Amino acid sequence: MKVSIGPKPFIQPNPVLVVGSYDRSGEPNIMTVAWGGMCCSVPPCITISPAKKSRTCENIMVSQAFTIRIPSTNFVKEVDYVGIYSGRNENKFKSLGLTPVRSEKVNAPYVNEFPFILECKVIYSHEIGVDTQQFIGEIVDIKAEEEILGGDGLPDIRKVQPFVYDEVGGNYYKIGDLVAKAFLIGKKK
Amino acid sequence: MKVSIGPKPFIQPNPVLVVGSYDRSGEPNIMTVAWGGMCCSVPPCITISPAKKSRTCENIMVSQAFTIRIPSTNFVKEVDYVGIYSGRNENKFKSLGLTPVRSEKVNAPYVNEFPFILECKVIYSHEIGVDTQQFIGEIVDIKAEEEILGGDGLPDIRKVQPFVYDEVGGNYYKIGDLVAKAFLIGKKK
């Protein structure tokens, strides 16, 4: 029997995305978000929805650009730190000993130590609810370290080793075993 | 050294969400989407971005409501089928022997056999790119079978057994081992 558990922000799982942005003075900031995901194929676009009060939101409203990094499990401590503490009170790159690099194609910094970076320019933005700003960023390029690429020259999820977030339990999980080939397992015989 | 791989719709991983909707005549349809995710906490909202040409998009433009189902691995064949074939050519509930049930709180059907359902009413919608319509749905209730709930009465990811999609390799993967407790592993000592 189905029971009602009320209106809650629960899907399982959420992605873990690290957003890079500059403030007006060129100070770099990074923030971890789980409210985000792909939203268009042509052109390729990603959406993120940070809190309006966040430094990241304020920065992107001005710069109209951001980077996204797909983090791997070996950086889980840094990624969690970046989600807990605000760029209003510290330079998180300095706190963590990470190196900000200006993106080639957009006005936003990325973390040099992170191997998988999306460079995004804002094409749309609007408010949602009481305290959230949604940005839609067109992905103008992806930069990846060769070590995470597969034989086809594209990011291999087994080498990227991303992790996901469960809002319900408040935990991060690895990607597990292969279930099936998509667009094949469900094909009519 | 970082190499450029161009603008592509690649984050890893994507969620797998089954969207339920009614057409004008009350015929139920379901579609699988990976372009979607949470986008607001207060009120809880989810965003999905189906192709404008899809039956699902056409339905939601009229009904202004949809359901989301978080699928588990034991339904991977059905979920993949629903992502491959269009509701323009068949009633996918009938094709798969699934039971449509009218949601209690919104004008949309859910799949009775699926244990984790979000009921959503559209609060915002706009076009992105050349062929995509983004919908933001306020989650007005979540319905869950008791068998997937943990001791706290909320969906337990180990019981839900969701899977994720990798657009790069075109595969579905299980959720793997615990990495760490979020908002704890990165705390300052």
Coordinates of C-alpha atoms in Angstrom, one line a residue, chain B residues 23 36 44 46 59 79 97 111 138 140 156 159 178:
Chain B
D23 CA -3.4 13.7 -23.0
G36 CA 16.0 16.4 -15.1
P44 CA 10.2 21.4 -3.3
I46 CA 11.8 19.2 -9.8
N59 CA 0.4 16.5 -22.7
V79 CA 12.1 1.9 -18.2
G97 CA 1.0 -4.6 -18.8
V111 CA 2.3 3.5 -12.6
E138 CA 6.2 21.8 -7.6
V140 CA 2.8 18.5 -4.0
D156 CA 15.7 4.2 1.9
K159 CA 15.5 -0.5 -0.8
L178 CA 28.8 4.4 0.5

